[in-house]
Amino acid sequence: MRQPFTYRDAVALLGGESPLVALLDKGSAAAMLGLSAIDLFDARAEAVRLGDGLVRGLRDRVKGLHRYDRTQRLAAAHAVIVLTAFFEVLGEAELLSELTREDLKSVGVPFEVRSLVDAPWPMPGPQRPYELVLDDLLRHYSLITGSVLRLVSGLAVWDELGETRQDRLARDLPARAVRRYEELFRRLAADFPEVACWASLAGGRATRDEVRTLARGLAGLRDRLSAISSGRSPSDRLRALVEANRAALGRPVVTSADVPGGMTIPSLDLGYVDPGFRVISPRAQVDPGSERRDDLDAFLAGHLTLPQATDAPLLVLGQPGAGKSVLTRVLAARLPEGEFLPLRVELRHVPADADVLAQIEHGIRDAL
């Protein structure tokens, strides 16, 4: 699976040139040559300015884009706010405000800070609670904070702080960076509803405490994805495929010739109850049986609007008769037109000796 966006990748995708990346690269080269490096004032100010500008203009950048391109840019914006949050609170720290430019130039920018532009940062996803992502960010911010404080520890202003204020700064700065990240993340989610889907999926705070109604037919998925539709019109062939998929919702949930008198079999739309499930990431060292979930519509909405949906397959496992095929029929019927290609490829209708790619291509040719 591909790593999350780095800051360098994100800036290149959203806006091209990055003076911050150039500054930090310059600092790395200067350090290697034994020259004076750039100072934290320059790096911090540039990070804040660039982050604010890129996120503020994001709506225009994603307007009218296909789902894939829109998803990539929103993930890139997330990488930007992660770094912006740290540099914003760093600039507000009492220590940095008391340092002179001469102090900062004498210590330069630590390697760990310069390497931030190339580090993959944690991001929310349906397979992990949002709170665990915040814990990961706290650990990352703590490492960078420790590196910065070690560099300034040799300056007179550091000694003047006293041990109590030194300890408080080391403890509070990472926590404040996490809180600032949460603020920036909420702003991003307010403008782009799919971003909110990333963080409201796997138990914990927000709206994830309890499923209060019996979810049917993945109706929640339809509502969530319709709210973030780009409004693009599908081609005639894609529209025909979508209509064929949606027609399945009106058919009986099971086909049986032996229906007792007075009994009516409900349609798939009304009779399909969203199943409970468990989820685990391929790299996770967690027992998948430890947590049962009932938010399938929320999970799918988050997964389908993240880059991970195209980076690796989502493998659905279950006993024979558990409803895996029915799930694909309902999912294909609920995906909004113009956003996805809801194509079901049934193995019994494709060459059995072909590889997976050939089978998918065969299914596309038959459907379109």
CSV table of C-alpha atoms in Angstrom, one decimal:
chain,number,residue,atom,x,y,z
A,1,MET,CA,0.0,0.0,0.0
A,2,ARG,CA,1.3,3.5,-0.9
A,3,GLN,CA,2.4,5.7,2.0
A,4,PRO,CA,0.4,8.8,2.9
A,5,PHE,CA,1.3,12.1,1.2
A,6,THR,CA,4.4,13.9,2.4
A,7,TYR,CA,4.4,17.6,2.7
A,8,ARG,CA,6.6,17.9,-0.3
A,9,ASP,CA,4.3,15.8,-2.4
A,10,ALA,CA,1.2,17.7,-1.1
A,11,VAL,CA,2.5,21.1,-2.0
A,12,ALA,CA,3.6,20.0,-5.4
A,13,LEU,CA,0.1,18.7,-6.1
A,14,LEU,CA,-1.7,21.7,-4.7
A,15,GLY,CA,0.4,24.6,-5.9
A,16,GLY,CA,3.7,23.7,-7.5
A,17,GLU,CA,6.6,25.7,-6.1
A,18,SER,CA,7.1,25.8,-2.3
A,19,PRO,CA,9.4,28.4,-0.8
A,20,LEU,CA,9.3,26.4,2.4
A,21,VAL,CA,10.6,23.2,0.8
A,22,ALA,CA,13.3,25.3,-0.9
A,23,LEU,CA,14.3,26.9,2.4
A,24,LEU,CA,14.6,23.6,4.2
A,25,ASP,CA,16.5,22.0,1.3
A,26,LYS,CA,18.8,25.0,1.4
A,27,GLY,CA,19.3,24.5,5.2
A,28,SER,CA,20.2,20.8,4.6
A,29,ALA,CA,22.7,21.7,1.9
A,30,ALA,CA,24.2,24.5,4.1
A,31,ALA,CA,24.6,22.1,7.0
A,32,MET,CA,26.4,19.6,4.9
A,33,LEU,CA,28.8,22.2,3.7
A,34,GLY,CA,29.4,23.6,7.2
A,35,LEU,CA,27.7,26.9,6.3
A,36,SER,CA,25.3,28.9,8.4
A,37,ALA,CA,21.8,27.5,8.1
A,38,ILE,CA,18.4,29.2,7.8
A,39,ASP,CA,16.6,30.1,11.1
A,40,LEU,CA,13.4,28.9,12.6
A,41,PHE,CA,11.7,32.3,12.1
A,42,ASP,CA,12.0,31.9,8.3
A,43,ALA,CA,10.8,28.2,8.3
A,44,ARG,CA,7.9,28.9,10.6
A,45,ALA,CA,6.6,32.0,8.9
A,46,GLU,CA,6.8,30.3,5.5
A,47,ALA,CA,5.0,27.2,6.7
A,48,VAL,CA,2.1,29.2,8.1
A,49,ARG,CA,1.8,31.5,5.1
A,50,LEU,CA,1.9,28.6,2.6
A,51,GLY,CA,-0.5,26.4,4.6
A,52,ASP,CA,-3.0,29.2,4.9
A,53,GLY,CA,-2.8,30.1,1.2
A,54,LEU,CA,-3.1,26.5,-0.1
A,55,VAL,CA,-6.1,25.5,2.1
A,56,ARG,CA,-7.9,28.8,1.5
A,57,GLY,CA,-7.8,28.3,-2.2
A,58,LEU,CA,-8.6,24.6,-2.1
A,59,ARG,CA,-12.3,24.9,-3.0
A,60,ASP,CA,-11.4,26.4,-6.4
A,61,ARG,CA,-8.8,23.7,-7.0
A,62,VAL,CA,-11.2,20.8,-6.5
A,63,LYS,CA,-14.2,22.3,-8.1
A,64,GLY,CA,-15.5,20.1,-11.0
A,65,LEU,CA,-12.8,17.5,-10.5
A,66,HIS,CA,-13.4,13.7,-10.8
A,67,ARG,CA,-13.7,11.8,-7.6
A,68,TYR,CA,-10.1,10.5,-7.8
A,69,ASP,CA,-8.5,13.9,-8.4
A,70,ARG,CA,-10.6,15.5,-5.7
A,71,THR,CA,-9.7,12.8,-3.2
A,72,GLN,CA,-6.0,13.2,-4.0
A,73,ARG,CA,-6.1,17.0,-3.4
A,74,LEU,CA,-8.0,16.7,-0.1
A,75,ALA,CA,-5.5,14.2,1.2
A,76,ALA,CA,-2.7,16.6,0.1
A,77,ALA,CA,-4.4,19.4,2.0
A,78,HIS,CA,-4.5,17.2,5.1
A,79,ALA,CA,-0.7,16.7,4.9
A,80,VAL,CA,-0.3,20.5,4.7
A,81,ILE,CA,-2.4,21.2,7.8
A,82,VAL,CA,-0.4,18.7,9.8
A,83,LEU,CA,2.8,20.6,9.4
A,84,THR,CA,1.1,24.0,9.5
A,85,ALA,CA,-0.3,23.1,13.0
A,86,PHE,CA,3.1,22.4,14.4
A,87,PHE,CA,4.8,25.6,13.0
A,88,GLU,CA,1.9,27.8,14.2
A,89,VAL,CA,2.2,26.7,17.8
A,90,LEU,CA,5.9,26.8,17.6
A,91,GLY,CA,5.7,30.5,16.7
A,92,GLU,CA,3.4,31.2,19.7
A,93,ALA,CA,5.8,29.4,22.2
A,94,GLU,CA,7.2,31.8,24.8
A,95,LEU,CA,10.7,30.5,24.1
A,96,LEU,CA,10.7,31.3,20.4
A,97,SER,CA,9.4,34.8,21.0
A,98,GLU,CA,12.3,35.5,23.4
A,99,LEU,CA,15.0,34.3,21.0
A,100,THR,CA,16.7,36.7,18.7
A,101,ARG,CA,17.5,36.1,15.1
A,102,GLU,CA,21.1,35.8,16.0
A,103,ASP,CA,20.2,33.0,18.4
A,104,LEU,CA,18.2,31.2,15.9
A,105,LYS,CA,20.8,31.5,13.1
A,106,SER,CA,23.4,30.1,15.5
A,107,VAL,CA,21.3,26.9,16.0
A,108,GLY,CA,19.8,26.7,12.5
A,109,VAL,CA,17.0,24.2,11.8
A,110,PRO,CA,17.4,20.7,13.2
A,111,PHE,CA,17.6,17.8,10.8
A,112,GLU,CA,14.3,16.4,12.1
A,113,VAL,CA,12.5,19.6,11.3
A,114,ARG,CA,14.0,19.8,7.8
A,115,SER,CA,13.0,16.2,7.2
A,116,LEU,CA,9.4,17.0,7.9
A,117,VAL,CA,8.8,17.8,4.3
A,118,ASP,CA,9.6,14.2,3.3
A,119,ALA,CA,8.0,12.4,6.2
A,120,PRO,CA,4.6,10.5,5.7
A,121,TRP,CA,2.2,11.8,8.3
A,122,PRO,CA,-0.7,9.9,10.0
A,123,MET,CA,-4.1,10.6,8.6
A,124,PRO,CA,-7.6,9.5,9.6
A,125,GLY,CA,-9.2,6.5,8.0
A,126,PRO,CA,-12.1,4.1,8.5
A,127,GLN,CA,-9.9,1.4,9.8
A,128,ARG,CA,-8.7,3.3,12.9
A,129,PRO,CA,-10.5,5.5,15.5
A,130,TYR,CA,-9.7,9.2,15.1
A,131,GLU,CA,-8.3,9.3,18.6
A,132,LEU,CA,-5.5,6.9,17.7
A,133,VAL,CA,-4.5,9.2,14.8
A,134,LEU,CA,-4.3,12.0,17.3
A,135,ASP,CA,-2.1,9.8,19.5
A,136,ASP,CA,0.2,9.2,16.6
A,137,LEU,CA,0.4,12.9,15.8
A,138,LEU,CA,1.3,13.6,19.4
A,139,ARG,CA,4.2,11.2,19.3
A,140,HIS,CA,5.5,12.8,16.0
A,141,TYR,CA,5.1,16.3,17.4
A,142,SER,CA,6.9,15.3,20.6
A,143,LEU,CA,9.9,14.0,18.7
A,144,ILE,CA,10.2,17.2,16.7
A,145,THR,CA,9.7,19.3,19.8
A,146,GLY,CA,12.5,17.4,21.6
A,147,SER,CA,14.8,18.0,18.7
A,148,VAL,CA,14.1,21.7,18.6
A,149,LEU,CA,14.6,22.1,22.4
A,150,ARG,CA,17.8,20.2,22.4
A,151,LEU,CA,19.3,22.7,19.9
A,152,VAL,CA,18.3,25.8,21.9
A,153,SER,CA,19.3,24.2,25.3
A,154,GLY,CA,22.8,25.7,24.9
A,155,LEU,CA,21.6,29.2,24.7
A,156,ALA,CA,21.4,31.6,27.6
A,157,VAL,CA,17.7,32.3,27.2
A,158,TRP,CA,17.0,28.6,27.7
A,159,ASP,CA,18.8,28.6,31.1
A,160,GLU,CA,16.8,31.7,32.1
A,161,LEU,CA,13.5,29.9,31.7
A,162,GLY,CA,14.2,27.6,34.6
A,163,GLU,CA,13.6,23.9,34.9
A,164,THR,CA,9.8,24.2,35.6
A,165,ARG,CA,9.2,26.3,32.5
A,166,GLN,CA,11.5,24.1,30.4
A,167,ASP,CA,9.5,21.0,31.4
A,168,ARG,CA,6.2,22.7,30.7
A,169,LEU,CA,7.3,23.8,27.3
A,170,ALA,CA,8.4,20.3,26.3
A,171,ARG,CA,5.1,18.9,27.5
A,172,ASP,CA,2.7,21.5,26.3
A,173,LEU,CA,4.0,22.3,22.8
A,174,PRO,CA,3.2,18.8,21.3
A,175,ALA,CA,-0.3,18.8,22.9
A,176,ARG,CA,-1.0,22.3,21.6
A,177,ALA,CA,0.1,21.3,18.1
A,178,VAL,CA,-2.4,18.4,18.3
A,179,ARG,CA,-5.2,20.8,19.4
A,180,ARG,CA,-4.3,23.2,16.6
A,181,TYR,CA,-4.4,20.3,14.1
A,182,GLU,CA,-7.9,19.5,15.3
A,183,GLU,CA,-8.9,23.1,14.7
A,184,LEU,CA,-7.5,23.1,11.2
A,185,PHE,CA,-9.0,19.6,10.5
A,186,ARG,CA,-12.5,20.8,11.6
A,187,ARG,CA,-12.2,23.8,9.2
A,188,LEU,CA,-11.3,21.4,6.4
A,189,ALA,CA,-14.1,19.1,7.2
A,190,ALA,CA,-16.6,22.0,7.3
A,191,ASP,CA,-15.7,22.9,3.8
A,192,PHE,CA,-15.4,19.3,2.5
A,193,PRO,CA,-17.9,16.8,4.0
A,194,GLU,CA,-15.9,13.8,2.8
A,195,VAL,CA,-13.1,14.9,5.1
A,196,ALA,CA,-15.5,14.6,8.0
A,197,CYS,CA,-16.3,11.0,6.9
A,198,TRP,CA,-12.6,10.1,7.4
A,199,ALA,CA,-12.8,10.9,11.2
A,200,SER,CA,-16.3,9.7,12.1
A,201,LEU,CA,-16.0,6.0,11.5
A,202,ALA,CA,-14.5,3.7,14.1
A,203,GLY,CA,-15.9,4.2,17.5
A,204,GLY,CA,-15.2,6.9,20.1
A,205,ARG,CA,-16.2,10.5,20.2
A,206,ALA,CA,-18.5,12.5,17.8
A,207,THR,CA,-21.4,10.5,16.4
A,208,ARG,CA,-19.9,7.1,16.7
A,209,ASP,CA,-21.0,6.0,20.2
A,210,GLU,CA,-24.1,4.1,19.2
A,211,VAL,CA,-26.1,3.0,16.2
A,212,ARG,CA,-29.6,4.0,17.2
A,213,THR,CA,-31.6,2.8,14.2
A,214,LEU,CA,-31.6,-0.3,12.1
A,215,ALA,CA,-29.7,0.6,9.0
A,216,ARG,CA,-31.2,-0.8,5.8
A,217,GLY,CA,-30.0,-1.0,2.2
A,218,LEU,CA,-26.9,1.1,2.8
A,219,ALA,CA,-29.2,4.2,2.6
A,220,GLY,CA,-26.7,6.0,4.8
A,221,LEU,CA,-24.0,5.5,2.2
A,222,ARG,CA,-26.2,7.0,-0.5
A,223,ASP,CA,-26.9,10.0,1.6
A,224,ARG,CA,-23.3,10.6,2.6
A,225,LEU,CA,-21.9,10.3,-0.9
A,226,SER,CA,-24.7,12.3,-2.5
A,227,ALA,CA,-23.8,15.2,-0.2
A,228,ILE,CA,-20.3,15.3,-1.6
A,229,SER,CA,-21.0,14.7,-5.3
A,230,SER,CA,-19.1,16.8,-7.8
A,231,GLY,CA,-22.2,17.1,-9.9
A,232,ARG,CA,-20.5,15.7,-13.0
A,233,SER,CA,-22.9,14.1,-15.4
A,234,PRO,CA,-22.2,10.4,-16.3
A,235,SER,CA,-21.8,9.3,-19.9
A,236,ASP,CA,-24.8,7.5,-21.5
A,237,ARG,CA,-23.2,4.1,-21.0
A,238,LEU,CA,-22.3,4.8,-17.4
A,239,ARG,CA,-25.9,6.0,-16.8
A,240,ALA,CA,-27.3,2.8,-18.3
A,241,LEU,CA,-25.0,0.8,-16.0
A,242,VAL,CA,-26.1,2.8,-12.9
A,243,GLU,CA,-29.8,2.4,-13.8
A,244,ALA,CA,-29.3,-1.4,-14.2
A,245,ASN,CA,-27.6,-1.6,-10.8
A,246,ARG,CA,-30.4,0.5,-9.1
A,247,ALA,CA,-33.1,-1.7,-10.7
A,248,ALA,CA,-31.8,-4.5,-8.5
A,249,LEU,CA,-33.1,-2.7,-5.4
A,250,GLY,CA,-36.7,-3.2,-6.5
A,251,ARG,CA,-36.4,-6.9,-6.9
A,252,PRO,CA,-37.2,-9.4,-4.1
A,253,VAL,CA,-34.4,-9.8,-1.6
A,254,VAL,CA,-34.6,-13.6,-2.2
A,255,THR,CA,-36.0,-15.5,-5.2
A,256,SER,CA,-38.2,-18.4,-4.2
A,257,ALA,CA,-41.1,-20.1,-5.9
A,258,ASP,CA,-42.4,-21.5,-2.6
A,259,VAL,CA,-43.9,-18.4,-0.9
A,260,PRO,CA,-46.7,-19.2,1.5
A,261,GLY,CA,-50.1,-17.5,0.9
A,262,GLY,CA,-50.4,-14.1,2.4
A,263,MET,CA,-46.6,-13.6,2.7
A,264,THR,CA,-44.8,-11.0,0.6
A,265,ILE,CA,-41.1,-11.0,0.1
A,266,PRO,CA,-39.7,-7.5,0.5
A,267,SER,CA,-37.5,-5.8,-2.1
A,268,LEU,CA,-33.8,-5.7,-1.7
A,269,ASP,CA,-34.1,-2.0,-0.9
A,270,LEU,CA,-36.4,-2.7,2.1
A,271,GLY,CA,-35.2,-6.1,3.1
A,272,TYR,CA,-31.5,-5.7,3.2
A,273,VAL,CA,-30.2,-5.0,6.7
A,274,ASP,CA,-26.7,-3.5,6.9
A,275,PRO,CA,-24.5,-6.3,8.4
A,276,GLY,CA,-22.2,-6.0,11.3
A,277,PHE,CA,-18.6,-6.4,10.5
A,278,ARG,CA,-15.0,-6.2,11.7
A,279,VAL,CA,-12.1,-4.5,10.0
A,280,ILE,CA,-8.4,-4.6,10.2
A,281,SER,CA,-5.5,-3.0,8.3
A,282,PRO,CA,-3.0,-5.4,6.7
A,283,ARG,CA,-0.2,-3.9,8.8
A,284,ALA,CA,-2.1,-3.8,12.1
A,285,GLN,CA,-1.0,-6.0,14.9
A,286,VAL,CA,-4.6,-6.3,16.3
A,287,ASP,CA,-7.0,-9.1,16.7
A,288,PRO,CA,-9.7,-8.5,14.1
A,289,GLY,CA,-12.2,-10.2,16.4
A,290,SER,CA,-11.8,-7.7,19.1
A,291,GLU,CA,-14.3,-5.1,17.9
A,292,ARG,CA,-17.6,-5.6,16.1
A,293,ARG,CA,-18.9,-2.6,14.2
A,294,ASP,CA,-22.3,-1.6,12.9
A,295,ASP,CA,-21.5,1.5,10.9
A,296,LEU,CA,-21.0,-0.1,7.5
A,297,ASP,CA,-22.3,2.9,5.6
A,298,ALA,CA,-20.0,5.3,7.4
A,299,PHE,CA,-17.0,3.0,6.9
A,300,LEU,CA,-17.6,2.7,3.2
A,301,ALA,CA,-18.1,6.4,2.8
A,302,GLY,CA,-14.8,7.1,4.5
A,303,HIS,CA,-12.9,4.4,2.6
A,304,LEU,CA,-14.2,5.4,-0.8
A,305,THR,CA,-13.2,9.0,-0.4
A,306,LEU,CA,-9.6,8.3,0.7
A,307,PRO,CA,-6.6,7.5,-1.5
A,308,GLN,CA,-6.4,4.0,0.0
A,309,ALA,CA,-9.4,3.0,-2.0
A,310,THR,CA,-7.3,3.0,-5.1
A,311,ASP,CA,-4.0,2.0,-3.5
A,312,ALA,CA,-5.1,-1.5,-2.4
A,313,PRO,CA,-8.2,-3.7,-2.7
A,314,LEU,CA,-10.8,-3.9,0.1
A,315,LEU,CA,-11.1,-7.6,0.7
A,316,VAL,CA,-14.4,-8.8,2.1
A,317,LEU,CA,-14.4,-12.1,3.9
A,318,GLY,CA,-17.3,-14.2,5.2
A,319,GLN,CA,-18.8,-17.6,5.4
A,320,PRO,CA,-20.7,-19.0,2.4
A,321,GLY,CA,-24.1,-17.5,2.4
A,322,ALA,CA,-23.1,-14.6,4.6
A,323,GLY,CA,-24.2,-12.1,2.0
A,324,LYS,CA,-21.0,-11.0,0.3
A,325,SER,CA,-22.5,-11.0,-3.2
A,326,VAL,CA,-25.6,-9.2,-2.0
A,327,LEU,CA,-23.5,-6.6,-0.4
A,328,THR,CA,-21.8,-5.9,-3.8
A,329,ARG,CA,-25.3,-5.5,-5.5
A,330,VAL,CA,-26.5,-3.1,-2.9
A,331,LEU,CA,-23.2,-1.1,-2.9
A,332,ALA,CA,-23.3,-0.9,-6.7
A,333,ALA,CA,-26.8,0.5,-6.6
A,334,ARG,CA,-26.0,3.1,-3.9
A,335,LEU,CA,-22.9,4.7,-5.4
A,336,PRO,CA,-23.8,8.1,-7.0
A,337,GLU,CA,-23.6,8.4,-10.7
A,338,GLY,CA,-20.7,10.3,-12.2
A,339,GLU,CA,-18.5,9.7,-9.2
A,340,PHE,CA,-17.7,5.9,-9.4
A,341,LEU,CA,-17.7,3.1,-11.8
A,342,PRO,CA,-20.0,0.6,-10.1
A,343,LEU,CA,-19.1,-2.5,-12.0
A,344,ARG,CA,-19.7,-6.0,-10.6
A,345,VAL,CA,-17.5,-8.7,-12.1
A,346,GLU,CA,-18.9,-12.1,-11.2
A,347,LEU,CA,-16.3,-14.9,-11.6
A,348,ARG,CA,-18.8,-17.3,-13.1
A,349,HIS,CA,-19.2,-14.9,-16.1
A,350,VAL,CA,-15.5,-14.4,-16.8
A,351,PRO,CA,-12.7,-16.7,-18.0
A,352,ALA,CA,-11.7,-18.7,-14.9
A,353,ASP,CA,-8.1,-19.1,-16.1
A,354,ALA,CA,-7.5,-15.4,-16.6
A,355,ASP,CA,-5.7,-13.2,-14.0
A,356,VAL,CA,-7.6,-10.7,-12.0
A,357,LEU,CA,-6.9,-7.7,-14.3
A,358,ALA,CA,-8.0,-9.6,-17.3
A,359,GLN,CA,-11.2,-10.7,-15.5
A,360,ILE,CA,-12.0,-7.1,-14.6
A,361,GLU,CA,-11.4,-5.9,-18.2
A,362,HIS,CA,-13.6,-8.7,-19.4
A,363,GLY,CA,-16.4,-7.5,-17.1
A,364,ILE,CA,-16.0,-3.9,-18.2
A,365,ARG,CA,-16.3,-4.9,-21.9
A,366,ASP,CA,-19.4,-6.9,-21.2
A,367,ALA,CA,-21.0,-4.1,-19.2
A,368,LEU,CA,-20.1,-1.2,-21.4
